[in-house]
mmCIF file of C-alpha atoms and ligand atoms in Angstrom:
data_model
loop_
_atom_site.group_PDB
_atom_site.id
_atom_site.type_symbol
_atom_site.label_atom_id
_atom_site.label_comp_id
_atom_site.label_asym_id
_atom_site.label_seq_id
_atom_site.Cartn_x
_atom_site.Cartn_y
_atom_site.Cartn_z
ATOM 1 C CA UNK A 1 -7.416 3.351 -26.876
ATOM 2 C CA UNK A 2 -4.444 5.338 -28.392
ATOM 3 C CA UNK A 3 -1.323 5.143 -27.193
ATOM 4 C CA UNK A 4 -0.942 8.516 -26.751
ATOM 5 C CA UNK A 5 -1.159 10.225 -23.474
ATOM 6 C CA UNK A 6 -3.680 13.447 -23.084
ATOM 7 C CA UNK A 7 -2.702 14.821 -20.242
ATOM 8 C CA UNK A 8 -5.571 15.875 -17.901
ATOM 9 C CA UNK A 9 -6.310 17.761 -14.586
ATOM 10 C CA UNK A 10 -8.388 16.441 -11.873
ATOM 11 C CA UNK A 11 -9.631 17.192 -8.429
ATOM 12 C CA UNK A 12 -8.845 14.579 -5.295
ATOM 13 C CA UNK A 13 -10.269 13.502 -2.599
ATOM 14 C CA UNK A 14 -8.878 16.302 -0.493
ATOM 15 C CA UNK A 15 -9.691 19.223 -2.750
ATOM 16 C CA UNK A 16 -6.378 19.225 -4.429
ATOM 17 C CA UNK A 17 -5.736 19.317 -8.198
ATOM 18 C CA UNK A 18 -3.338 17.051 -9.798
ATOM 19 C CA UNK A 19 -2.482 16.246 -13.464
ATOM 20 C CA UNK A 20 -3.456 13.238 -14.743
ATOM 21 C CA UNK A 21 -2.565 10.900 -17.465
ATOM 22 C CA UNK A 22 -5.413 10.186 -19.746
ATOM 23 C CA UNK A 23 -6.201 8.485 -22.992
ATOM 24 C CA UNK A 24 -8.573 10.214 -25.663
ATOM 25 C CA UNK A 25 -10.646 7.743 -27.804
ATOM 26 C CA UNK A 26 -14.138 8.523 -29.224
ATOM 27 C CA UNK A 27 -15.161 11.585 -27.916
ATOM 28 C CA UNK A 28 -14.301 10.689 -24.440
ATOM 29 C CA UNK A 29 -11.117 10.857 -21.889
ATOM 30 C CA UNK A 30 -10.546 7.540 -19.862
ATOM 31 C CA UNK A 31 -8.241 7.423 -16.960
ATOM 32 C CA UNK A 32 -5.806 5.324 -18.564
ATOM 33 C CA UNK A 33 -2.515 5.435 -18.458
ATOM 34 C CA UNK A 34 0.023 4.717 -21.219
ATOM 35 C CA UNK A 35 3.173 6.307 -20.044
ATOM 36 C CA UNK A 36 5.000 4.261 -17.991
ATOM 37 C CA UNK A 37 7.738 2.667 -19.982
ATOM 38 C CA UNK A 38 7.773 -1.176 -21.087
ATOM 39 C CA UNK A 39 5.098 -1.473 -18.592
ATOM 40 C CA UNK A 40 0.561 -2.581 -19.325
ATOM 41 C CA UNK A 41 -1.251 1.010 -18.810
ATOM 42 C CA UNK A 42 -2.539 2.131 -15.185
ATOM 43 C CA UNK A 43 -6.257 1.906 -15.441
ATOM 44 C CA UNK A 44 -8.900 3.231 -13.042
ATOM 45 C CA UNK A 45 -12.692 2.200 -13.107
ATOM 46 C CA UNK A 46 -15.721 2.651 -10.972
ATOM 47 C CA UNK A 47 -18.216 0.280 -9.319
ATOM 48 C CA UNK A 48 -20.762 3.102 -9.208
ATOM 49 C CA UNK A 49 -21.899 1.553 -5.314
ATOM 50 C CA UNK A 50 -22.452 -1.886 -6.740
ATOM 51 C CA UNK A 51 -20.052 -5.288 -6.063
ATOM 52 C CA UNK A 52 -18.968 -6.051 -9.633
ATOM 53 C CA UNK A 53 -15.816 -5.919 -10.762
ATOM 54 C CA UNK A 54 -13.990 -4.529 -12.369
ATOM 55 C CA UNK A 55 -16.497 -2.140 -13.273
ATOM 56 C CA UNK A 56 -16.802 0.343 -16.159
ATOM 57 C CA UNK A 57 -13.535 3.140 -17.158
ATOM 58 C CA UNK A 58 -13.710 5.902 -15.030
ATOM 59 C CA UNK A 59 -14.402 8.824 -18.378
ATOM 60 C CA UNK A 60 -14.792 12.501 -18.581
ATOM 61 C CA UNK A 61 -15.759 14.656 -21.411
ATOM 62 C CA UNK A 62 -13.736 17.326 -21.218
ATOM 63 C CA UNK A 63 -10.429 15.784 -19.279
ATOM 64 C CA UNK A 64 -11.184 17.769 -16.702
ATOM 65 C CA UNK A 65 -11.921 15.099 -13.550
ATOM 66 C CA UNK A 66 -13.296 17.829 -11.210
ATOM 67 C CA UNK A 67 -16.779 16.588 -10.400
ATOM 68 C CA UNK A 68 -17.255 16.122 -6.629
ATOM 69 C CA UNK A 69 -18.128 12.261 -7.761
ATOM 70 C CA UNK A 70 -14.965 11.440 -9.702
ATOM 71 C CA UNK A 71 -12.373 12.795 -6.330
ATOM 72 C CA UNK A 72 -11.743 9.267 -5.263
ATOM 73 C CA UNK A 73 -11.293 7.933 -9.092
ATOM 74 C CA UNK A 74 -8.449 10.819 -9.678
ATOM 75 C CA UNK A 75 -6.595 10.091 -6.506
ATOM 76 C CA UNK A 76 -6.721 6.496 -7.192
ATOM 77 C CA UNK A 77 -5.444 6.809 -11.109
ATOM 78 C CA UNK A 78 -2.732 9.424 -9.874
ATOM 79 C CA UNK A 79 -1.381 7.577 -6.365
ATOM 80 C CA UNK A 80 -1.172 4.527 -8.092
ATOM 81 C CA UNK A 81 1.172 6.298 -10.694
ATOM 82 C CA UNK A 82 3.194 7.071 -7.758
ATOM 83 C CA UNK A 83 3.399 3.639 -6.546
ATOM 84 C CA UNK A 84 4.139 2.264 -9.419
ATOM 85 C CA UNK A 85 7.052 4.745 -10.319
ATOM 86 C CA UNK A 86 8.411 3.946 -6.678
ATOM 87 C CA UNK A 87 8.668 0.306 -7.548
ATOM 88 C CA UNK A 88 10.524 0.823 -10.949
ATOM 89 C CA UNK A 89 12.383 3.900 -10.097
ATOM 90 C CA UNK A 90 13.982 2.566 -6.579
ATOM 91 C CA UNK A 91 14.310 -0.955 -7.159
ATOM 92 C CA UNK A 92 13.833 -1.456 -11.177
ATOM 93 C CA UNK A 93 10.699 -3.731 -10.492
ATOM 94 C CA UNK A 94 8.042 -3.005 -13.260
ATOM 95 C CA UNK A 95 4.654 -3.433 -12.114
ATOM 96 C CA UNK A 96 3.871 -5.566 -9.026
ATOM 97 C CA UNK A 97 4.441 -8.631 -11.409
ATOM 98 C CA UNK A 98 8.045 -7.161 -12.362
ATOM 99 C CA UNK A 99 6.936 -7.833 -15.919
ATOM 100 C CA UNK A 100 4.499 -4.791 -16.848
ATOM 101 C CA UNK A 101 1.070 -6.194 -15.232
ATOM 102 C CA UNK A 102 -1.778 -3.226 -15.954
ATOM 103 C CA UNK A 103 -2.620 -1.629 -12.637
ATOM 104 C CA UNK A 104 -6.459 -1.507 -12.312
ATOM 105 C CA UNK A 105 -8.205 -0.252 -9.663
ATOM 106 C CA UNK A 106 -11.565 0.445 -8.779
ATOM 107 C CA UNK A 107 -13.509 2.944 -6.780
ATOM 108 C CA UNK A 108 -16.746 3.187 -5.203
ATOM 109 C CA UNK A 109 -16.617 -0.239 -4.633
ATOM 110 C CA UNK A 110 -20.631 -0.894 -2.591
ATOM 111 C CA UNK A 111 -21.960 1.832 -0.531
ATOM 112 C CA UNK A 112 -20.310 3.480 2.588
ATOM 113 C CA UNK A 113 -17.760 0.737 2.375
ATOM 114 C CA UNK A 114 -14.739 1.092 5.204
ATOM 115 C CA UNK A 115 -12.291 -0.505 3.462
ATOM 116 C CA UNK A 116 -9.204 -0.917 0.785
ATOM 117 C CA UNK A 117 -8.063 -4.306 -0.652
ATOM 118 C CA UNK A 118 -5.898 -6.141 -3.712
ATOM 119 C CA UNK A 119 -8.171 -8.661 -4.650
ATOM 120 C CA UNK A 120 -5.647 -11.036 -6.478
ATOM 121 C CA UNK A 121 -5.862 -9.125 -9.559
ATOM 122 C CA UNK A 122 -6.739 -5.330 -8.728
ATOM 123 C CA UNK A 123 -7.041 -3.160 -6.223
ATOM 124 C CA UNK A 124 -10.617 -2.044 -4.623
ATOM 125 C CA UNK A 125 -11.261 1.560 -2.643
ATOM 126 C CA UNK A 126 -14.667 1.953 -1.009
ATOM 127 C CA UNK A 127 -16.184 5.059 -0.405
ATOM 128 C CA UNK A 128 -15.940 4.903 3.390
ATOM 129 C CA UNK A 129 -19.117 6.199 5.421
ATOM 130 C CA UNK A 130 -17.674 9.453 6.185
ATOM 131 C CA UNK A 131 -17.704 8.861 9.878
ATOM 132 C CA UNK A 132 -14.898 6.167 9.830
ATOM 133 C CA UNK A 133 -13.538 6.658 6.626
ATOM 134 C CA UNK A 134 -13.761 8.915 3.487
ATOM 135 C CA UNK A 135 -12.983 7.416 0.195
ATOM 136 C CA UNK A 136 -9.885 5.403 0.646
ATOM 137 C CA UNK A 137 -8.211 5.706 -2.372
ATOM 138 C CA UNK A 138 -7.436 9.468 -1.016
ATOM 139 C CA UNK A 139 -4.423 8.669 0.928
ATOM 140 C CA UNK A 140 -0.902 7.496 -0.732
ATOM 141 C CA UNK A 141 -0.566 5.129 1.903
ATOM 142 C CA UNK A 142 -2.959 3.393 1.427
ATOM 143 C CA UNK A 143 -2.335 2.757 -2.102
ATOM 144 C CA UNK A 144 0.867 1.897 -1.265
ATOM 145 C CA UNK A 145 -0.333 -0.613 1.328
ATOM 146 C CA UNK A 146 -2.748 -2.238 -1.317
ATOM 147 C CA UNK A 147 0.045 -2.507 -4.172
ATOM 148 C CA UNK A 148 2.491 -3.921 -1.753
ATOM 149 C CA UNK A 149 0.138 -6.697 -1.025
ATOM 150 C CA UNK A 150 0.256 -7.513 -4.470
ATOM 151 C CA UNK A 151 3.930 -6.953 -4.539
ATOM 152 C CA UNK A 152 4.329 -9.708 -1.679
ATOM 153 C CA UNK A 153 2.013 -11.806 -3.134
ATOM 154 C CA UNK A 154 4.326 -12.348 -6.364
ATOM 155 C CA UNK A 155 7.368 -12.762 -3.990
ATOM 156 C CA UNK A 156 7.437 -14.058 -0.531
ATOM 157 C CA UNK A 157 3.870 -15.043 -0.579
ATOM 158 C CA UNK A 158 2.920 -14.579 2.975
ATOM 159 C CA UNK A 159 -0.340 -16.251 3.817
ATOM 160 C CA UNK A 160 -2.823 -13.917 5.011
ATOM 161 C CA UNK A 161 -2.803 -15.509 8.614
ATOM 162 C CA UNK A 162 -1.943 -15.234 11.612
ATOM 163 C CA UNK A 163 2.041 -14.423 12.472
ATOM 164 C CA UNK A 164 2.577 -14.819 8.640
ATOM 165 C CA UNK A 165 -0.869 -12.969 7.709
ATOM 166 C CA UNK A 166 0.401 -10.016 10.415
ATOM 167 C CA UNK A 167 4.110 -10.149 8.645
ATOM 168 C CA UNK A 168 2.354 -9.318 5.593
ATOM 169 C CA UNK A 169 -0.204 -6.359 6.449
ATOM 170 C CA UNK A 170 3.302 -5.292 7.839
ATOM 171 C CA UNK A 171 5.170 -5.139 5.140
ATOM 172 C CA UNK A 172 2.245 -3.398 3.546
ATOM 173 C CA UNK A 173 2.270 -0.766 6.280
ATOM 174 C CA UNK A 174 5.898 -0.542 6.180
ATOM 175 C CA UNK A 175 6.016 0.624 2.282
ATOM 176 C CA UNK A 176 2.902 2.797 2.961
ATOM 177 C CA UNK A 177 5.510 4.760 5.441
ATOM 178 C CA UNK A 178 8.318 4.340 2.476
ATOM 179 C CA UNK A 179 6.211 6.206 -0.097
ATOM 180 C CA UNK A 180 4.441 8.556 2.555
ATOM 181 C CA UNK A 181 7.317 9.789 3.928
ATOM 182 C CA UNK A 182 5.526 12.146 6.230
ATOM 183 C CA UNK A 183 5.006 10.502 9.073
ATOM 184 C CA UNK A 184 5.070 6.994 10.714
ATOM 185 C CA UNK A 185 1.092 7.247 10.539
ATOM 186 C CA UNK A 186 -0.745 5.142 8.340
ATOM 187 C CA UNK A 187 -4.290 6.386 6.545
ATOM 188 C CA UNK A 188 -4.091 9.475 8.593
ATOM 189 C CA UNK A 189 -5.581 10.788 5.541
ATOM 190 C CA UNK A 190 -8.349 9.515 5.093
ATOM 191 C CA UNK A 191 -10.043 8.255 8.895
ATOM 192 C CA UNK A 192 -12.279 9.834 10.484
ATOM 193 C CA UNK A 193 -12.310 12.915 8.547
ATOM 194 C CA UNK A 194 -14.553 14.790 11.068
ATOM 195 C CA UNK A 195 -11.655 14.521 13.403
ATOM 196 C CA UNK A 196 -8.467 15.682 12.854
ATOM 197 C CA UNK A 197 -4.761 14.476 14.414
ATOM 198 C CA UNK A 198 -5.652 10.795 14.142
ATOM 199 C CA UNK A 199 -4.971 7.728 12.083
ATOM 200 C CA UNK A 200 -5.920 4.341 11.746
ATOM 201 C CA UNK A 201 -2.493 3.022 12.546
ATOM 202 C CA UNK A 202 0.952 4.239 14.220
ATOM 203 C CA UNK A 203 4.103 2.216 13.575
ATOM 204 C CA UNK A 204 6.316 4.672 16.112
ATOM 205 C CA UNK A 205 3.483 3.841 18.853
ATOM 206 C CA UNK A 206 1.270 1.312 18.083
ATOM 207 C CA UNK A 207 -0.755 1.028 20.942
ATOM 208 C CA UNK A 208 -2.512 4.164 20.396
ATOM 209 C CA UNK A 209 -4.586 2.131 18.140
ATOM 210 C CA UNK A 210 -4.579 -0.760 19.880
ATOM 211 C CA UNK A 211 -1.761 -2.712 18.444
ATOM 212 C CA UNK A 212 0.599 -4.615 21.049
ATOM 213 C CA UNK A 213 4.020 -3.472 20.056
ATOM 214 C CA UNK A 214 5.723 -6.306 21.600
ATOM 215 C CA UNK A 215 5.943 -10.193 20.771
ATOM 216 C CA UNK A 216 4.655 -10.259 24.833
ATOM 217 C CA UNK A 217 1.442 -8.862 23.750
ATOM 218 C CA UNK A 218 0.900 -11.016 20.655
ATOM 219 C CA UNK A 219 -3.459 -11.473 20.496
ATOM 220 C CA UNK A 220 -3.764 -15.113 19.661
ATOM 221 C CA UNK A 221 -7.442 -14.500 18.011
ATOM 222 C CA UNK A 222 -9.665 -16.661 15.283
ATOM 223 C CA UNK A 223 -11.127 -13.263 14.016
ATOM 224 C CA UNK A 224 -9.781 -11.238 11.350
ATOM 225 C CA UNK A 225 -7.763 -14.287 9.879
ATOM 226 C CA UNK A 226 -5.569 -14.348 13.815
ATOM 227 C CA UNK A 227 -5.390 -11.005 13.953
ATOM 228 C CA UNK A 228 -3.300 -9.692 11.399
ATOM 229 C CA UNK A 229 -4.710 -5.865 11.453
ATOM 230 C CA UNK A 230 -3.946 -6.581 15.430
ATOM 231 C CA UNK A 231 -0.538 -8.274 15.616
ATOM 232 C CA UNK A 232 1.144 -6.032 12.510
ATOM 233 C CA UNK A 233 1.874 -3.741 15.488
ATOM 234 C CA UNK A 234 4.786 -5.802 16.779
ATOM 235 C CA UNK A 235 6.535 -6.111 13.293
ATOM 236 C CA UNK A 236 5.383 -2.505 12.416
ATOM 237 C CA UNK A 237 7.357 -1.420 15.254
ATOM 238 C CA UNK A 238 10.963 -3.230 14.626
ATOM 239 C CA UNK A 239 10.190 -1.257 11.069
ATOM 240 C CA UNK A 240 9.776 2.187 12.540
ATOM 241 C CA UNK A 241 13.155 1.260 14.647
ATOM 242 C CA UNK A 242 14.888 0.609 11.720
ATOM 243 C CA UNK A 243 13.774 3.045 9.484
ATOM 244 C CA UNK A 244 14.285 5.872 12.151
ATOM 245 C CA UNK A 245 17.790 4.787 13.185
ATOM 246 C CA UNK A 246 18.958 4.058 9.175
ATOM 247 C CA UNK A 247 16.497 6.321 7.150
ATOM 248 C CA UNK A 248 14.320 5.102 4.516
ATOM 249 C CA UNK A 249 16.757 5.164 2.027
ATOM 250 C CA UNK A 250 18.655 2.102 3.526
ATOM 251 C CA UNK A 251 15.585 0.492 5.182
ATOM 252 C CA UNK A 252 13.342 0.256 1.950
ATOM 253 C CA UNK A 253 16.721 -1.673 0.300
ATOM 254 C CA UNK A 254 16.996 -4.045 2.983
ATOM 255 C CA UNK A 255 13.101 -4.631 3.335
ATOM 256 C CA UNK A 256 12.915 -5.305 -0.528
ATOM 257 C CA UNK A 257 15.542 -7.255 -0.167
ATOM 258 C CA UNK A 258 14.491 -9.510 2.660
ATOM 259 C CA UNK A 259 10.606 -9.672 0.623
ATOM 260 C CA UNK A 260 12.300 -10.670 -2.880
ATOM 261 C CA UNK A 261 14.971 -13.261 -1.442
ATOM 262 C CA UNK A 262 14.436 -14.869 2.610
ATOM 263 C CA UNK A 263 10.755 -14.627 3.038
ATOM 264 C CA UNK A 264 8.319 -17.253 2.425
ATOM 265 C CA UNK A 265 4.772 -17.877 2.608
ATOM 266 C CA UNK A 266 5.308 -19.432 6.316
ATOM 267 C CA UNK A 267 7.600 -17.312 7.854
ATOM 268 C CA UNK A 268 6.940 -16.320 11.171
ATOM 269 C CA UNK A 269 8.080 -13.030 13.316
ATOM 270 C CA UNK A 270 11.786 -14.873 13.955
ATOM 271 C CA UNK A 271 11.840 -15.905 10.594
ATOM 272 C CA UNK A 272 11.521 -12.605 9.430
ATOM 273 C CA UNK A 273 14.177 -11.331 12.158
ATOM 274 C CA UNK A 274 16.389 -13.607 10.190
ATOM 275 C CA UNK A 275 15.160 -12.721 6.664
ATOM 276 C CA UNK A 276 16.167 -8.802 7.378
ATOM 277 C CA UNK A 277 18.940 -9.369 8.764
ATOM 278 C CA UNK A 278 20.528 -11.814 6.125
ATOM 279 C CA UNK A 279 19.659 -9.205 4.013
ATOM 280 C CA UNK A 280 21.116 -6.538 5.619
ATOM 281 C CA UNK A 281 24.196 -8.751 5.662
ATOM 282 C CA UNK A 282 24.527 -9.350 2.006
ATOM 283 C CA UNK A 283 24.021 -5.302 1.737
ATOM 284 C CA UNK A 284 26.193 -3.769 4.335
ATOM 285 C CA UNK A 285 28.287 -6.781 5.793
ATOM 286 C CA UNK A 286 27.601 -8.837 9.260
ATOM 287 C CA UNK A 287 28.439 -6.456 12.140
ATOM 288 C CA UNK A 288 28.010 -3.593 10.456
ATOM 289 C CA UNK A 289 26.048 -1.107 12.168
ATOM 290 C CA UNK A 290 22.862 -1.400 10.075
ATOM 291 C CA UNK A 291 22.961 -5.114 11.203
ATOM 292 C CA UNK A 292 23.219 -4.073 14.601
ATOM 293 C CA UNK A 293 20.473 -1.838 14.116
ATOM 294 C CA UNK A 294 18.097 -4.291 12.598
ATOM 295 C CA UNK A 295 19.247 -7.070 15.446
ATOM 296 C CA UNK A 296 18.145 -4.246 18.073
ATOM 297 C CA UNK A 297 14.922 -3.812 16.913
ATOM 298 C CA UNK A 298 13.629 -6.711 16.488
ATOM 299 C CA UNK A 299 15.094 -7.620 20.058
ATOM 300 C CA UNK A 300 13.603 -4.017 21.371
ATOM 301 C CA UNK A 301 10.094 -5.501 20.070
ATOM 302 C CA UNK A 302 11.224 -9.243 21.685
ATOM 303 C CA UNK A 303 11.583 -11.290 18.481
ATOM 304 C CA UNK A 304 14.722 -13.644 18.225
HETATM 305 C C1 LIG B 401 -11.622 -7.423 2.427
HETATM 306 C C2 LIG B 401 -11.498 -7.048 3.889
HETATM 307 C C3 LIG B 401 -10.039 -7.182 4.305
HETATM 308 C C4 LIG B 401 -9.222 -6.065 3.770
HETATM 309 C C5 LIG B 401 -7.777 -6.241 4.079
HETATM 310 C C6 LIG B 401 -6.982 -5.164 3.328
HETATM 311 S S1 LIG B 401 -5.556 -5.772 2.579
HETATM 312 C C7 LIG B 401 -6.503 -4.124 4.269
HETATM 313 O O1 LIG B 401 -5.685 -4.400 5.126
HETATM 314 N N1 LIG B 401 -7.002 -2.915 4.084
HETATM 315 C C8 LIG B 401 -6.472 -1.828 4.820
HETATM 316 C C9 LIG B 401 -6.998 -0.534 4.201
HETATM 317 C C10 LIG B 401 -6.196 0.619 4.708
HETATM 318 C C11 LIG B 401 -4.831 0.679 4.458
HETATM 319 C C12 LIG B 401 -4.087 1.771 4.903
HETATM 320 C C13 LIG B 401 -4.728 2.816 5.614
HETATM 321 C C14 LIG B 401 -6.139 2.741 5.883
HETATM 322 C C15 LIG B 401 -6.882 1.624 5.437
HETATM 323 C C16 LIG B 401 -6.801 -1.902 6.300
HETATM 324 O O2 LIG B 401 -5.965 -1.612 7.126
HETATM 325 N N2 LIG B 401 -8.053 -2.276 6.597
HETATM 326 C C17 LIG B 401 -8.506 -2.281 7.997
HETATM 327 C C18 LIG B 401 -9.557 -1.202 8.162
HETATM 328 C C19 LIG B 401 -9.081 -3.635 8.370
HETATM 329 O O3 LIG B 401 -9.422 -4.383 7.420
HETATM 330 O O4 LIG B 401 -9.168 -3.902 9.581
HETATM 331 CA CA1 LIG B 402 0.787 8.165 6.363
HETATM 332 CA CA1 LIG B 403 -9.063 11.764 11.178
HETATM 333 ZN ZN1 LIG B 404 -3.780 -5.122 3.984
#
């Protein structure tokens, strides 16, 4: 494809039109990306309902992505734009790799599929059922949570299990509230979309979904690799502390921080206690009152 960028229009998931950044080559418009400075291009593809990956390029003929079918691939092309410019424009990191990786993603990934992941190599939006879920990839935060896995993955390397597994999903939750600034909801977007005022997850108040919100209701569990989706709630809930006594502007530095330098693919709740507030030390000084901050909420949630 060319290098030059034909900039498109497209439809999401919700109905809304966006502009999109598209390459021409052949006759046809691909959802590829090829503005984003020193960085691989931002590539979306479709599964068309089947398993395999990664799928053929998402095209159009006209570079207008407005067919009821192609929603999910335009919101999944454009959010992870956003993402990515988050990442380089707040913290200079290019790509999830910091070295200009290609974002790829893929929609319609099997049929009524409830769910969102990063694979090791891409990220993967199902179409949802449209009783749980509609298409995933229609909801910044959840982009957001997908990249970030891939962002920790590079860096701390948190195994996906238990207290380490739950520190991860997390810190995935945590940047899905950093780049949807809206609310402390998380997929509000896109659950249940036959019922409005609900979301899959709440960081401010976890246990309306379930989620203990502290370490005295930690779910030791075998299923969903210890419960990370479960126990997230706990470290979800120091985060909305933080971020809603010191704004997101100082929380996301200190969180990036503690993800790039203390944490490690072991750490535990405490160890992560530790990791944000060294971190919040080296930014703002011992004692300071974003330390204090950070020490309260992780003691508020009953993590030392
Ligand atoms: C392969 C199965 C496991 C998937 C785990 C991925 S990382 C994940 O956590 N996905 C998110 C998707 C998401 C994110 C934000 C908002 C809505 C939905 C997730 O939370 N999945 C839930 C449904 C789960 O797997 O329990
Ligand atoms: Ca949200
Ligand atoms: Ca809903
Ligand atoms: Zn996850």
């Amino acid at each position: 494809y060319n290098a030059v960028n034909d900039a498109g229009t497209g439809v999401g998931v919700l109905g809304d039109t966006k502009t999109l950044n598209t390459n021409y080559s052949g006759g046809t418009y691909y959802l590829i990306d090829t503005t984003k400075p020193m960085a691989g291009v931002i590539e979306t593809r479709t599964a068309k309902n089947l398993s395999r990956l990664p799928g053929s390029y998402s095209v159009d003929p006209d570079n207008n992505f407005n067919a009821t079918s192609q929603r999910a691939d335009v919101d999944a092309h454009y959010y992870a734009g956003v993402v990515y410019d988050y990442y380089k424009n707040t913290f200079n990191r290019n790509s999830f790799d910091g070295n200009g990786a290609t974002l790829r993603s893929t929609v319609h990934y099997g049929r009524n599929y409830n769910n969102a992941f990063w694979n090791g190599s891409q990220m993967v939006y199902g179409d949802g059922d449209g009783t749980t879920f509609t298409s995933l990839s229609g909801s910044l935060d959840v982009i957001a949570h997908e990249l970030t896995h891939a962002v920790t993955e590079r860096t701390a390397g948190l195994e996906y299990q238990y207290q380490s597994g739950a520190l991860n999903e997390s810190i995935s939750d945590t940047f899905g509230v950093f780049l949807d600034k809206e609310d402390y909801l998380i997929g509000e977007d896109v659950y249940t979309p036959k019922k409005s005022g609900d979301a899959l997850r709440s960081l401010s108040n976890p246990g309306l979904y379930g989620q203990p919100e502290n370490m005295s209701g930690y779910v030791n569990t075998t299923s969903d690799n210890g419960g990370v989706h479960t126990n997230s709630g706990i470290p979800n809930k120091a985060a909305y502390l933080t971020i809603s006594t010191l704004g997101t502007a100082t929380a996301e530095k200190i969180y990036y921080r503690a993800l790039t330098v203390y944490l490690s693919p072991k750490s535990n709740f405490s160890n992560a206690r530790a990791a944000l507030l060294a971190s919040t030390a080296d930014l703002y000084g011992t004692g300071s009152t974003q330390y204090n901050a950070v020490a309260s909420a992780w003691t508020q949630v009953g993590v030392y």
